[in-house]
Amino acid sequence: MAEHPNLHSISGGRGSAVRREPAEEPAPPPALPAEFGRPPGHSERARSAVPVTEPLWREVLGRRLRELRRDLDQTLAETAARAGISPQYLSEIERGRKEPSSEMIAALTGALGTSLAELATDIARTLRPVRVVPVRAPAVRPPAGPTLLARAA
């Protein structure tokens, strides 16, 4: 068989004893300007200083679906079969690894005997932050406008 004129052999193949040197570490990519690709007022320090405590929608959804399934004493396989999905996919949804489509969520709520509205309400309650606002005495302001001028006169 004739070899193609544009092909050539590469050293390091079978039968060739080529000693390979360890590769050097690649240089880090050049730093981008601070304003490149970031919203105004964004800084790395500000981002790292803010703790992320709010859970993701898919995590709360998964926890709630698992609670509903366990309340009904259903296995993953039973619920998945009713919803028309694989047990593996349902497991990933319940663990918050996958974000299902609205059609998939509707199929799961039907399989669990609940409605989409009830599920969304439960999740919204979980995600709603509870704020404790300290009660402050109202600030006392001196009268403004003509009243102030009358005092000065």
mmCIF file of N, CA, C and O in Angstrom, residues 135-143:
data_model
loop_
_atom_site.group_PDB
_atom_site.id
_atom_site.type_symbol
_atom_site.label_atom_id
_atom_site.label_comp_id
_atom_site.label_asym_id
_atom_site.label_seq_id
_atom_site.Cartn_x
_atom_site.Cartn_y
_atom_site.Cartn_z
ATOM 1 N N VAL A 135 -37.493 48.219 65.163
ATOM 2 C CA VAL A 135 -38.400 49.359 65.239
ATOM 3 C C VAL A 135 -37.602 50.543 65.751
ATOM 4 O O VAL A 135 -36.989 50.484 66.814
ATOM 5 N N ARG A 136 -37.626 51.614 64.983
ATOM 6 C CA ARG A 136 -36.900 52.820 65.365
ATOM 7 C C ARG A 136 -37.897 53.939 65.644
ATOM 8 O O ARG A 136 -38.941 54.012 65.018
ATOM 9 N N ALA A 137 -37.524 54.773 66.537
ATOM 10 C CA ALA A 137 -38.348 55.952 66.789
ATOM 11 C C ALA A 137 -38.255 56.856 65.578
ATOM 12 O O ALA A 137 -37.185 56.974 64.967
ATOM 13 N N PRO A 138 -39.361 57.478 65.187
ATOM 14 C CA PRO A 138 -39.301 58.351 64.017
ATOM 15 C C PRO A 138 -38.378 59.535 64.275
ATOM 16 O O PRO A 138 -38.290 60.051 65.394
ATOM 17 N N ALA A 139 -37.680 59.912 63.239
ATOM 18 C CA ALA A 139 -36.765 61.050 63.356
ATOM 19 C C ALA A 139 -37.585 62.325 63.497
ATOM 20 O O ALA A 139 -38.577 62.522 62.815
ATOM 21 N N VAL A 140 -37.186 63.162 64.421
ATOM 22 C CA VAL A 140 -37.878 64.431 64.641
ATOM 23 C C VAL A 140 -37.178 65.481 63.797
ATOM 24 O O VAL A 140 -35.984 65.730 63.966
ATOM 25 N N ARG A 141 -37.954 66.072 62.894
ATOM 26 C CA ARG A 141 -37.391 67.088 62.024
ATOM 27 C C ARG A 141 -37.931 68.453 62.453
ATOM 28 O O ARG A 141 -39.089 68.572 62.822
ATOM 29 N N PRO A 142 -37.099 69.438 62.340
ATOM 30 C CA PRO A 142 -37.611 70.786 62.623
ATOM 31 C C PRO A 142 -38.602 71.174 61.534
ATOM 32 O O PRO A 142 -38.491 70.714 60.406
ATOM 33 N N PRO A 143 -39.571 71.970 61.867
ATOM 34 C CA PRO A 143 -40.535 72.393 60.862
ATOM 35 C C PRO A 143 -39.822 73.093 59.713
ATOM 36 O O PRO A 143 -38.816 73.779 59.906
#
